[in-house]
Amino acid sequence: MKNQQNKLRILTGDTPTGRLHLGHLVGSLENRVLMQNDYDCYFLIANVHAFTTRMDKPDDIHQSVIDIAIDYLAAGIDPQKSTIFLQSEIPAIAELTFFFSMLIPYPRLMRNPTIKDEIRDKGLGDNYPFGFLLYPVGQVADILAFRPAFVPVGEDQVPHLEMAREVARRFNQLYCHVDPHTEDADYLKKGGLFPIIEVKLGRSHRLVGIGAPGPDGNLYKMSKSLNNYILLSDDSDTVQQKVMSMYTDPKRLKSTYKGSIENNPLWIFHETFNPDKIWVEEAKERYRNGMIGDVECKKRLIEVLVALIQPMRQRRLQYEKDMNYIQSVLKEGTAKANVLAAHTLILAKEAMKQRYY
Ligand code: ATP
Ligand code: MG
């Protein structure tokens, strides 16, 4: 769990199914930027998992990997401090996935609420590949290959991380002979190989998207796959156009303009991103009483979001001009990540009595 400088390790990542959006920022990315001084950070780009829903779009996945690496750097991840790496180049992850798949009962996998939500929200119907069901197991391997202490993620990942905790306990009990009554925090002390990782949620656990709610009345989470996002790389005109067309309160009575704050992305966004808390509280009150229009509140939000996104966008434009640098970040990060993951695999095989020479 610690490196030579005695720093605790963290591991997290993103699937290259598009560029990073505001949900990523407040769900996980911000936390990563803050933690990189004090923790040994590993950030994985899950390009193998992108194939679970985009197996017919290899070019898109390729471009998306580059985009996400650039988004990381633009958001302030520093490759001198943090390790950015490619999932497909870490063979130990694939090998561990196979072994871990024996430790997760199939019905347990199907009870995972995130899997059910994704099948519904991404319209996968009955046509998702077997690999789609395998990806949560793969994610357990992504995490445990690095034996981190913390995993900073958004709320939708919590069920997956619970599986990582279950697999770690089971592995430690079966192959390292740790007593099943052991407290989570004590597994390593008692001879276990894998830590029972802790989830670290961002300041917004689940940022909603800019679109209308689903049939159940709930707003969707902002998601790369749902086209309801504002990207960290959107230009000012795009931010303006997206905010102006953002879903607000449809029940707002035209005559009185009384509006509801709850379940309203306009106010969720102001609360999350607007640093002027006094304005937000006053404006919410006026909105409830029909004293302020949608357009005025949206214009404020545009200013706030453009001020947040523009510096990242400027840095991105610089990085886009230097693909050699981006490649070197990925190559060096992946080489470093491989050393750690390969070592974990050796230790796992040793515990499973599968080393013969
Ligand atoms: P996809 O639609 O392809 O699933 P995504 O937008 O859900 O993409 P992921 O790559 O699945 O993004 O998630 C990367 C990380 O960002 C995870 O830790 C996830 O919990 C977090 N995250 C994604 N969307 C949000 C959101 N709307 N609010 C908070 N955190 C989020
Ligand atoms: Mg997702």
mmCIF file of C-alpha atoms and ligand atoms in Angstrom:
data_model
loop_
_atom_site.group_PDB
_atom_site.id
_atom_site.type_symbol
_atom_site.label_atom_id
_atom_site.label_comp_id
_atom_site.label_asym_id
_atom_site.label_seq_id
_atom_site.Cartn_x
_atom_site.Cartn_y
_atom_site.Cartn_z
ATOM 1 C CA MET A 1 0.000 0.000 0.000
ATOM 2 C CA LYS A 2 3.004 2.324 0.401
ATOM 3 C CA ASN A 3 5.920 3.315 -1.804
ATOM 4 C CA GLN A 4 9.543 3.892 -0.836
ATOM 5 C CA GLN A 5 8.785 7.447 0.316
ATOM 6 C CA ASN A 6 6.176 5.950 2.649
ATOM 7 C CA LYS A 7 3.310 7.449 0.653
ATOM 8 C CA LEU A 8 0.034 5.551 0.529
ATOM 9 C CA ARG A 9 -1.032 4.471 -2.948
ATOM 10 C CA ILE A 10 -4.217 5.480 -4.754
ATOM 11 C CA LEU A 11 -5.575 4.000 -7.970
ATOM 12 C CA THR A 12 -8.410 5.147 -10.162
ATOM 13 C CA GLY A 13 -9.177 5.667 -13.830
ATOM 14 C CA ASP A 14 -11.505 6.433 -16.704
ATOM 15 C CA THR A 15 -12.882 4.562 -19.667
ATOM 16 C CA PRO A 16 -11.908 6.143 -22.999
ATOM 17 C CA THR A 17 -15.438 6.456 -24.357
ATOM 18 C CA GLY A 18 -15.147 10.211 -24.956
ATOM 19 C CA ARG A 19 -13.587 13.258 -23.363
ATOM 20 C CA LEU A 20 -13.787 14.128 -19.672
ATOM 21 C CA HIS A 21 -16.703 16.212 -18.428
ATOM 22 C CA LEU A 22 -17.701 18.238 -15.373
ATOM 23 C CA GLY A 23 -18.983 15.073 -13.641
ATOM 24 C CA HIS A 24 -15.482 13.619 -13.762
ATOM 25 C CA LEU A 25 -14.039 16.821 -12.381
ATOM 26 C CA VAL A 26 -16.182 16.995 -9.241
ATOM 27 C CA GLY A 27 -16.559 13.213 -8.884
ATOM 28 C CA SER A 28 -12.904 12.254 -8.975
ATOM 29 C CA LEU A 29 -10.477 14.385 -10.990
ATOM 30 C CA GLU A 30 -10.323 17.320 -8.562
ATOM 31 C CA ASN A 31 -9.566 14.926 -5.736
ATOM 32 C CA ARG A 32 -6.785 13.336 -7.725
ATOM 33 C CA VAL A 33 -5.125 16.664 -8.424
ATOM 34 C CA LEU A 34 -5.272 17.503 -4.713
ATOM 35 C CA MET A 35 -4.010 14.075 -3.604
ATOM 36 C CA GLN A 36 -1.037 13.818 -5.946
ATOM 37 C CA ASN A 37 1.314 15.662 -3.584
ATOM 38 C CA ASP A 38 0.661 13.382 -0.652
ATOM 39 C CA TYR A 39 -0.084 10.028 -2.283
ATOM 40 C CA ASP A 40 1.575 7.707 -4.761
ATOM 41 C CA CYS A 41 -0.995 8.061 -7.563
ATOM 42 C CA TYR A 42 -1.826 5.631 -10.387
ATOM 43 C CA PHE A 43 -4.339 6.710 -13.041
ATOM 44 C CA LEU A 44 -5.469 4.056 -15.470
ATOM 45 C CA ILE A 45 -6.998 4.649 -18.890
ATOM 46 C CA ALA A 46 -9.313 1.634 -19.260
ATOM 47 C CA ASN A 47 -9.056 1.164 -23.026
ATOM 48 C CA VAL A 48 -9.862 -2.574 -22.878
ATOM 49 C CA HIS A 49 -13.115 -1.803 -21.077
ATOM 50 C CA ALA A 50 -14.054 0.753 -23.734
ATOM 51 C CA PHE A 51 -14.463 -2.237 -26.073
ATOM 52 C CA THR A 52 -17.345 -3.574 -23.932
ATOM 53 C CA THR A 53 -19.681 -1.002 -25.486
ATOM 54 C CA ARG A 54 -17.649 0.206 -28.518
ATOM 55 C CA MET A 55 -16.024 -2.878 -29.961
ATOM 56 C CA ASP A 56 -16.948 -1.613 -33.448
ATOM 57 C CA LYS A 57 -15.236 1.772 -32.957
ATOM 58 C CA PRO A 58 -11.494 1.173 -32.461
ATOM 59 C CA ASP A 59 -10.569 4.540 -34.007
ATOM 60 C CA ASP A 60 -12.805 6.359 -31.533
ATOM 61 C CA ILE A 61 -11.286 4.469 -28.616
ATOM 62 C CA HIS A 62 -7.793 5.310 -29.860
ATOM 63 C CA GLN A 63 -8.614 9.016 -30.101
ATOM 64 C CA SER A 64 -10.334 8.914 -26.746
ATOM 65 C CA VAL A 65 -7.241 7.535 -25.002
ATOM 66 C CA ILE A 66 -5.228 10.511 -26.277
ATOM 67 C CA ASP A 67 -8.051 12.887 -25.309
ATOM 68 C CA ILE A 68 -8.257 11.577 -21.772
ATOM 69 C CA ALA A 69 -4.490 11.743 -21.291
ATOM 70 C CA ILE A 70 -4.617 15.371 -22.434
ATOM 71 C CA ASP A 71 -7.633 16.085 -20.203
ATOM 72 C CA TYR A 72 -5.667 14.737 -17.219
ATOM 73 C CA LEU A 73 -2.723 17.007 -17.903
ATOM 74 C CA ALA A 74 -4.966 20.002 -18.631
ATOM 75 C CA ALA A 75 -6.797 19.461 -15.331
ATOM 76 C CA GLY A 76 -3.501 19.576 -13.449
ATOM 77 C CA ILE A 77 -2.324 15.993 -13.131
ATOM 78 C CA ASP A 78 1.445 16.148 -13.134
ATOM 79 C CA PRO A 79 3.218 13.116 -14.651
ATOM 80 C CA GLN A 80 6.274 13.896 -12.496
ATOM 81 C CA LYS A 81 4.147 13.085 -9.466
ATOM 82 C CA SER A 82 1.489 10.716 -10.833
ATOM 83 C CA THR A 83 1.611 7.631 -13.032
ATOM 84 C CA ILE A 84 -0.728 7.689 -16.047
ATOM 85 C CA PHE A 85 -0.941 4.324 -17.816
ATOM 86 C CA LEU A 86 -2.764 2.129 -20.337
ATOM 87 C CA GLN A 87 -4.793 -0.869 -19.188
ATOM 88 C CA SER A 88 -4.162 -2.863 -22.379
ATOM 89 C CA GLU A 89 -0.387 -2.803 -21.789
ATOM 90 C CA ILE A 90 -0.534 -4.351 -18.307
ATOM 91 C CA PRO A 91 -0.731 -8.141 -18.854
ATOM 92 C CA ALA A 92 -0.976 -8.825 -15.100
ATOM 93 C CA ILE A 93 -4.418 -7.179 -15.061
ATOM 94 C CA ALA A 94 -5.770 -9.636 -17.639
ATOM 95 C CA GLU A 95 -4.288 -12.608 -15.779
ATOM 96 C CA LEU A 96 -5.674 -11.497 -12.425
ATOM 97 C CA THR A 97 -9.105 -10.946 -14.009
ATOM 98 C CA PHE A 98 -9.268 -14.655 -14.833
ATOM 99 C CA PHE A 99 -8.298 -15.782 -11.352
ATOM 100 C CA PHE A 100 -10.624 -13.248 -9.671
ATOM 101 C CA SER A 101 -13.562 -14.325 -11.843
ATOM 102 C CA MET A 102 -13.519 -17.605 -9.886
ATOM 103 C CA LEU A 103 -14.096 -15.713 -6.653
ATOM 104 C CA ILE A 104 -17.294 -13.914 -7.731
ATOM 105 C CA PRO A 105 -20.504 -15.972 -8.014
ATOM 106 C CA TYR A 106 -22.383 -15.205 -11.242
ATOM 107 C CA PRO A 107 -25.668 -14.190 -9.488
ATOM 108 C CA ARG A 108 -23.641 -11.771 -7.344
ATOM 109 C CA LEU A 109 -22.407 -10.081 -10.532
ATOM 110 C CA MET A 110 -25.944 -9.699 -11.847
ATOM 111 C CA ARG A 111 -27.094 -8.101 -8.591
ATOM 112 C CA ASN A 112 -24.662 -5.219 -9.151
ATOM 113 C CA PRO A 113 -26.930 -2.135 -9.507
ATOM 114 C CA THR A 114 -24.427 -0.228 -11.659
ATOM 115 C CA ILE A 115 -24.515 -3.027 -14.232
ATOM 116 C CA LYS A 116 -28.334 -2.871 -14.294
ATOM 117 C CA ASP A 117 -28.285 0.951 -14.607
ATOM 118 C CA GLU A 118 -25.756 0.842 -17.421
ATOM 119 C CA ILE A 119 -27.696 -1.797 -19.364
ATOM 120 C CA ARG A 120 -30.806 0.395 -19.076
ATOM 121 C CA ASP A 121 -29.262 3.867 -19.580
ATOM 122 C CA LYS A 122 -26.956 2.894 -22.437
ATOM 123 C CA GLY A 123 -29.812 1.016 -24.165
ATOM 124 C CA LEU A 124 -27.819 -2.228 -24.306
ATOM 125 C CA GLY A 125 -30.964 -4.393 -24.215
ATOM 126 C CA ASP A 126 -30.134 -8.106 -24.427
ATOM 127 C CA ASN A 127 -27.313 -7.532 -26.847
ATOM 128 C CA TYR A 128 -24.433 -6.707 -24.546
ATOM 129 C CA PRO A 129 -21.437 -8.962 -24.984
ATOM 130 C CA PHE A 130 -20.200 -11.420 -22.371
ATOM 131 C CA GLY A 131 -17.248 -9.049 -21.915
ATOM 132 C CA PHE A 132 -19.613 -6.375 -20.626
ATOM 133 C CA LEU A 133 -20.419 -8.579 -17.635
ATOM 134 C CA LEU A 134 -16.748 -9.358 -17.226
ATOM 135 C CA TYR A 135 -15.713 -5.719 -16.931
ATOM 136 C CA PRO A 136 -16.560 -5.296 -13.202
ATOM 137 C CA VAL A 137 -14.308 -8.300 -12.539
ATOM 138 C CA GLY A 138 -11.667 -6.660 -14.723
ATOM 139 C CA GLN A 139 -12.065 -3.525 -12.670
ATOM 140 C CA VAL A 140 -11.415 -5.502 -9.489
ATOM 141 C CA ALA A 141 -8.163 -6.623 -11.123
ATOM 142 C CA ASP A 142 -7.346 -3.043 -12.249
ATOM 143 C CA ILE A 143 -7.547 -2.000 -8.634
ATOM 144 C CA LEU A 144 -6.047 -4.926 -6.755
ATOM 145 C CA ALA A 145 -3.094 -5.240 -9.165
ATOM 146 C CA PHE A 146 -1.884 -2.010 -7.557
ATOM 147 C CA ARG A 147 -2.861 -2.842 -3.965
ATOM 148 C CA PRO A 148 -3.938 0.747 -3.259
ATOM 149 C CA ALA A 149 -5.225 2.129 0.016
ATOM 150 C CA PHE A 150 -7.802 4.473 -1.566
ATOM 151 C CA VAL A 151 -9.825 4.621 -4.758
ATOM 152 C CA PRO A 152 -11.248 8.102 -5.570
ATOM 153 C CA VAL A 153 -14.404 7.671 -7.678
ATOM 154 C CA GLY A 154 -17.976 8.857 -8.242
ATOM 155 C CA GLU A 155 -20.925 7.184 -6.559
ATOM 156 C CA ASP A 156 -21.792 4.914 -9.512
ATOM 157 C CA GLN A 157 -18.546 3.039 -8.886
ATOM 158 C CA VAL A 158 -19.321 2.142 -5.278
ATOM 159 C CA PRO A 159 -20.931 -1.262 -6.141
ATOM 160 C CA HIS A 160 -17.855 -2.166 -8.215
ATOM 161 C CA LEU A 161 -15.572 -1.213 -5.375
ATOM 162 C CA GLU A 162 -17.619 -3.301 -2.974
ATOM 163 C CA MET A 163 -16.799 -6.231 -5.257
ATOM 164 C CA ALA A 164 -13.111 -5.363 -5.036
ATOM 165 C CA ARG A 165 -13.416 -5.464 -1.251
ATOM 166 C CA GLU A 166 -15.218 -8.818 -1.344
ATOM 167 C CA VAL A 167 -12.681 -10.367 -3.711
ATOM 168 C CA ALA A 168 -9.780 -9.110 -1.605
ATOM 169 C CA ARG A 169 -11.290 -10.606 1.558
ATOM 170 C CA ARG A 170 -12.020 -13.912 -0.179
ATOM 171 C CA PHE A 171 -8.554 -14.167 -1.748
ATOM 172 C CA ASN A 172 -6.877 -13.364 1.550
ATOM 173 C CA GLN A 173 -8.978 -15.948 3.380
ATOM 174 C CA LEU A 174 -8.630 -18.703 0.771
ATOM 175 C CA TYR A 175 -5.013 -18.352 -0.250
ATOM 176 C CA CYS A 176 -3.331 -16.385 2.540
ATOM 177 C CA HIS A 177 -5.233 -18.138 5.355
ATOM 178 C CA VAL A 178 -6.494 -14.970 6.993
ATOM 179 C CA ASP A 179 -9.234 -15.579 9.566
ATOM 180 C CA PRO A 180 -12.641 -14.523 8.088
ATOM 181 C CA HIS A 181 -13.447 -12.648 11.301
ATOM 182 C CA THR A 182 -10.566 -10.231 10.725
ATOM 183 C CA GLU A 183 -11.394 -6.503 10.643
ATOM 184 C CA ASP A 184 -10.977 -4.972 7.167
ATOM 185 C CA ALA A 185 -8.151 -2.727 8.321
ATOM 186 C CA ASP A 186 -6.169 -5.694 9.672
ATOM 187 C CA TYR A 187 -6.048 -7.999 6.635
ATOM 188 C CA LEU A 188 -2.519 -7.051 5.622
ATOM 189 C CA LYS A 189 -1.187 -7.322 9.174
ATOM 190 C CA LYS A 190 -2.680 -10.808 9.367
ATOM 191 C CA GLY A 191 -0.779 -11.942 6.270
ATOM 192 C CA GLY A 192 -3.236 -11.021 3.510
ATOM 193 C CA LEU A 193 -1.935 -9.908 0.103
ATOM 194 C CA PHE A 194 -4.699 -7.506 -0.916
ATOM 195 C CA PRO A 195 -5.823 -4.482 1.114
ATOM 196 C CA ILE A 196 -9.562 -4.004 1.659
ATOM 197 C CA ILE A 197 -9.596 -0.730 -0.247
ATOM 198 C CA GLU A 198 -11.410 2.398 0.888
ATOM 199 C CA VAL A 199 -13.617 4.442 -1.425
ATOM 200 C CA LYS A 200 -12.982 8.183 -1.591
ATOM 201 C CA LEU A 201 -15.957 10.072 -3.013
ATOM 202 C CA GLY A 202 -15.567 13.519 -4.575
ATOM 203 C CA ARG A 203 -17.396 16.643 -3.427
ATOM 204 C CA SER A 204 -20.252 15.831 -5.814
ATOM 205 C CA HIS A 205 -20.910 12.103 -5.725
ATOM 206 C CA ARG A 206 -23.111 12.075 -8.802
ATOM 207 C CA LEU A 207 -23.358 15.194 -10.926
ATOM 208 C CA VAL A 208 -26.499 15.150 -13.048
ATOM 209 C CA GLY A 209 -26.483 15.719 -16.791
ATOM 210 C CA ILE A 210 -27.964 18.717 -18.598
ATOM 211 C CA GLY A 211 -30.884 16.771 -20.100
ATOM 212 C CA ALA A 212 -34.419 15.901 -18.990
ATOM 213 C CA PRO A 213 -35.125 13.175 -16.393
ATOM 214 C CA GLY A 214 -35.783 9.565 -17.333
ATOM 215 C CA PRO A 215 -39.196 7.834 -17.238
ATOM 216 C CA ASP A 216 -38.859 7.346 -13.453
ATOM 217 C CA GLY A 217 -38.582 11.137 -12.948
ATOM 218 C CA ASN A 218 -34.929 10.953 -11.862
ATOM 219 C CA LEU A 219 -32.258 12.991 -13.587
ATOM 220 C CA TYR A 220 -29.577 10.943 -15.317
ATOM 221 C CA LYS A 221 -26.009 11.242 -14.155
ATOM 222 C CA MET A 222 -23.752 13.217 -16.467
ATOM 223 C CA SER A 223 -22.184 10.543 -18.633
ATOM 224 C CA LYS A 224 -19.923 10.346 -21.669
ATOM 225 C CA SER A 225 -22.310 7.869 -23.237
ATOM 226 C CA LEU A 226 -25.524 9.826 -22.705
ATOM 227 C CA ASN A 227 -24.665 13.017 -24.572
ATOM 228 C CA ASN A 228 -25.781 15.115 -21.590
ATOM 229 C CA TYR A 229 -22.391 16.539 -20.660
ATOM 230 C CA ILE A 230 -20.361 19.713 -20.600
ATOM 231 C CA LEU A 231 -16.789 18.819 -21.460
ATOM 232 C CA LEU A 232 -13.667 20.180 -19.796
ATOM 233 C CA SER A 233 -12.590 20.987 -23.353
ATOM 234 C CA ASP A 234 -15.751 22.734 -24.580
ATOM 235 C CA ASP A 235 -15.213 26.222 -26.000
ATOM 236 C CA SER A 236 -17.135 29.188 -24.618
ATOM 237 C CA ASP A 237 -19.753 29.174 -27.384
ATOM 238 C CA THR A 238 -20.480 25.493 -26.795
ATOM 239 C CA VAL A 239 -20.769 26.018 -23.027
ATOM 240 C CA GLN A 240 -23.166 28.893 -23.700
ATOM 241 C CA GLN A 241 -25.283 26.893 -26.101
ATOM 242 C CA LYS A 242 -25.400 23.851 -23.770
ATOM 243 C CA VAL A 243 -26.380 25.899 -20.722
ATOM 244 C CA MET A 244 -29.034 27.842 -22.623
ATOM 245 C CA SER A 245 -30.641 24.572 -23.741
ATOM 246 C CA MET A 246 -30.199 22.934 -20.336
ATOM 247 C CA TYR A 247 -33.246 21.302 -18.770
ATOM 248 C CA THR A 248 -34.772 23.340 -15.924
ATOM 249 C CA ASP A 249 -38.178 23.263 -14.257
ATOM 250 C CA PRO A 250 -40.847 22.536 -16.908
ATOM 251 C CA LYS A 251 -43.650 23.122 -14.404
ATOM 252 C CA ARG A 252 -42.596 26.703 -13.923
ATOM 253 C CA LEU A 253 -45.790 28.712 -14.405
ATOM 254 C CA LYS A 254 -45.349 31.239 -17.197
ATOM 255 C CA SER A 255 -47.600 33.765 -15.464
ATOM 256 C CA THR A 256 -45.822 33.858 -12.113
ATOM 257 C CA TYR A 257 -42.466 32.270 -12.989
ATOM 258 C CA LYS A 258 -42.477 30.346 -9.715
ATOM 259 C CA GLY A 259 -39.932 27.606 -9.979
ATOM 260 C CA SER A 260 -38.691 24.579 -8.170
ATOM 261 C CA ILE A 261 -35.070 24.216 -7.102
ATOM 262 C CA GLU A 262 -35.247 20.487 -6.474
ATOM 263 C CA ASN A 263 -34.342 18.133 -9.296
ATOM 264 C CA ASN A 264 -33.372 21.159 -11.364
ATOM 265 C CA PRO A 265 -29.943 20.959 -13.062
ATOM 266 C CA LEU A 266 -29.686 24.764 -13.220
ATOM 267 C CA TRP A 267 -29.522 24.952 -9.420
ATOM 268 C CA ILE A 268 -27.557 21.772 -8.953
ATOM 269 C CA PHE A 269 -24.911 23.330 -11.202
ATOM 270 C CA HIS A 270 -24.976 26.699 -9.410
ATOM 271 C CA GLU A 271 -24.629 24.940 -6.061
ATOM 272 C CA THR A 272 -21.768 22.806 -7.330
ATOM 273 C CA PHE A 273 -19.762 25.332 -9.332
ATOM 274 C CA ASN A 274 -20.705 28.908 -8.431
ATOM 275 C CA PRO A 275 -18.223 30.267 -5.867
ATOM 276 C CA ASP A 276 -20.576 33.190 -5.068
ATOM 277 C CA LYS A 277 -22.642 31.307 -2.474
ATOM 278 C CA ILE A 278 -24.469 34.467 -1.333
ATOM 279 C CA TRP A 279 -25.766 35.141 -4.862
ATOM 280 C CA VAL A 280 -26.829 31.503 -5.223
ATOM 281 C CA GLU A 281 -28.845 31.508 -1.993
ATOM 282 C CA GLU A 282 -30.525 34.829 -2.817
ATOM 283 C CA ALA A 283 -31.231 33.846 -6.407
ATOM 284 C CA LYS A 284 -32.726 30.504 -5.329
ATOM 285 C CA GLU A 285 -35.152 32.354 -3.089
ATOM 286 C CA ARG A 286 -36.090 34.725 -5.899
ATOM 287 C CA TYR A 287 -36.484 31.792 -8.295
ATOM 288 C CA ARG A 288 -38.846 30.036 -5.891
ATOM 289 C CA ASN A 289 -40.896 33.212 -5.686
ATOM 290 C CA GLY A 290 -40.938 33.870 -9.391
ATOM 291 C CA MET A 291 -38.736 36.980 -9.103
ATOM 292 C CA ILE A 292 -35.915 35.956 -11.441
ATOM 293 C CA GLY A 293 -35.987 34.360 -14.882
ATOM 294 C CA ASP A 294 -34.254 31.225 -16.173
ATOM 295 C CA VAL A 295 -32.251 33.239 -18.687
ATOM 296 C CA GLU A 296 -30.629 35.483 -16.072
ATOM 297 C CA CYS A 297 -29.659 32.472 -13.961
ATOM 298 C CA LYS A 298 -28.346 30.620 -16.977
ATOM 299 C CA LYS A 299 -26.221 33.608 -18.019
ATOM 300 C CA ARG A 300 -24.630 33.617 -14.560
ATOM 301 C CA LEU A 301 -23.954 29.918 -14.847
ATOM 302 C CA ILE A 302 -22.321 30.384 -18.241
ATOM 303 C CA GLU A 303 -19.901 32.935 -16.749
ATOM 304 C CA VAL A 304 -19.049 30.576 -13.894
ATOM 305 C CA LEU A 305 -18.473 27.560 -16.125
ATOM 306 C CA VAL A 306 -16.496 29.435 -18.768
ATOM 307 C CA ALA A 307 -14.184 30.787 -16.031
ATOM 308 C CA LEU A 308 -13.679 27.230 -14.743
ATOM 309 C CA ILE A 309 -13.185 25.544 -18.108
ATOM 310 C CA GLN A 310 -11.218 28.134 -20.081
ATOM 311 C CA PRO A 311 -7.840 27.688 -18.321
ATOM 312 C CA MET A 312 -8.074 23.907 -18.827
ATOM 313 C CA ARG A 313 -9.006 24.393 -22.447
ATOM 314 C CA GLN A 314 -6.036 26.714 -23.006
ATOM 315 C CA ARG A 315 -3.635 24.175 -21.505
ATOM 316 C CA ARG A 316 -5.208 21.433 -23.634
ATOM 317 C CA LEU A 317 -4.564 23.439 -26.820
ATOM 318 C CA GLN A 318 -0.864 23.578 -25.896
ATOM 319 C CA TYR A 319 -0.632 19.827 -25.172
ATOM 320 C CA GLU A 320 -2.410 18.988 -28.436
ATOM 321 C CA LYS A 321 0.554 20.459 -30.293
ATOM 322 C CA ASP A 322 2.985 18.034 -28.652
ATOM 323 C CA MET A 323 1.916 14.439 -29.314
ATOM 324 C CA ASN A 324 5.447 13.178 -28.671
ATOM 325 C CA TYR A 325 5.171 14.392 -25.121
ATOM 326 C CA ILE A 326 1.759 12.728 -24.651
ATOM 327 C CA GLN A 327 3.165 9.452 -25.978
ATOM 328 C CA SER A 328 6.157 9.654 -23.655
ATOM 329 C CA VAL A 329 3.884 10.262 -20.630
ATOM 330 C CA LEU A 330 1.867 7.149 -21.514
ATOM 331 C CA LYS A 331 4.928 5.038 -22.259
ATOM 332 C CA GLU A 332 6.847 5.932 -19.105
ATOM 333 C CA GLY A 333 3.765 5.679 -16.901
ATOM 334 C CA THR A 334 2.863 2.278 -18.313
ATOM 335 C CA ALA A 335 6.404 0.955 -17.815
ATOM 336 C CA LYS A 336 6.327 2.020 -14.169
ATOM 337 C CA ALA A 337 2.821 0.599 -13.601
ATOM 338 C CA ASN A 338 3.878 -2.724 -15.130
ATOM 339 C CA VAL A 339 6.630 -3.250 -12.568
ATOM 340 C CA LEU A 340 4.180 -2.963 -9.687
ATOM 341 C CA ALA A 341 1.385 -5.024 -11.290
ATOM 342 C CA ALA A 342 3.780 -7.795 -12.371
ATOM 343 C CA HIS A 343 5.086 -8.007 -8.808
ATOM 344 C CA THR A 344 1.514 -8.307 -7.464
ATOM 345 C CA LEU A 345 0.837 -11.127 -9.932
ATOM 346 C CA ILE A 346 3.904 -13.050 -8.752
ATOM 347 C CA LEU A 347 2.793 -12.672 -5.135
ATOM 348 C CA ALA A 348 -0.753 -13.763 -6.054
ATOM 349 C CA LYS A 349 0.502 -16.852 -7.903
ATOM 350 C CA GLU A 350 2.756 -17.677 -4.985
ATOM 351 C CA ALA A 351 -0.223 -17.498 -2.620
ATOM 352 C CA MET A 352 -2.260 -19.690 -5.017
ATOM 353 C CA LYS A 353 0.580 -22.259 -5.163
ATOM 354 C CA GLN A 354 1.025 -21.679 -8.878
ATOM 355 C CA ARG A 355 4.753 -21.019 -9.051
ATOM 356 C CA TYR A 356 6.687 -24.070 -10.142
ATOM 357 C CA TYR A 357 10.235 -22.847 -10.758
HETATM 358 P P1 ATP B 1 -19.485 6.116 -19.638
HETATM 359 O O1 ATP B 1 -20.737 6.831 -20.038
HETATM 360 O O2 ATP B 1 -18.686 5.612 -20.796
HETATM 361 O O3 ATP B 1 -19.724 5.079 -18.557
HETATM 362 P P2 ATP B 1 -18.759 8.006 -17.641
HETATM 363 O O4 ATP B 1 -19.082 9.413 -17.988
HETATM 364 O O5 ATP B 1 -19.685 7.278 -16.727
HETATM 365 O O6 ATP B 1 -18.571 7.244 -19.004
HETATM 366 P P3 ATP B 1 -16.472 6.683 -16.506
HETATM 367 O O7 ATP B 1 -15.216 6.574 -17.308
HETATM 368 O O8 ATP B 1 -17.399 5.503 -16.458
HETATM 369 O O9 ATP B 1 -17.301 7.956 -17.061
HETATM 370 O O10 ATP B 1 -16.146 7.145 -15.027
HETATM 371 C C1 ATP B 1 -14.869 7.643 -14.622
HETATM 372 C C2 ATP B 1 -14.927 8.178 -13.210
HETATM 373 O O11 ATP B 1 -15.723 9.367 -13.155
HETATM 374 C C3 ATP B 1 -15.580 7.222 -12.210
HETATM 375 O O12 ATP B 1 -14.913 7.356 -10.979
HETATM 376 C C4 ATP B 1 -16.990 7.728 -12.098
HETATM 377 O O13 ATP B 1 -17.584 7.391 -10.858
HETATM 378 C C5 ATP B 1 -16.769 9.222 -12.199
HETATM 379 N N1 ATP B 1 -17.953 9.869 -12.755
HETATM 380 C C6 ATP B 1 -18.455 9.691 -14.010
HETATM 381 N N2 ATP B 1 -19.556 10.423 -14.180
HETATM 382 C C7 ATP B 1 -19.758 11.102 -13.001
HETATM 383 C C8 ATP B 1 -20.738 12.034 -12.549
HETATM 384 N N3 ATP B 1 -21.724 12.414 -13.347
HETATM 385 N N4 ATP B 1 -20.638 12.528 -11.290
HETATM 386 C C9 ATP B 1 -19.619 12.138 -10.465
HETATM 387 N N5 ATP B 1 -18.655 11.263 -10.847
HETATM 388 C C10 ATP B 1 -18.721 10.749 -12.083
HETATM 389 MG MG MG B 2 -19.462 5.142 -16.450
#
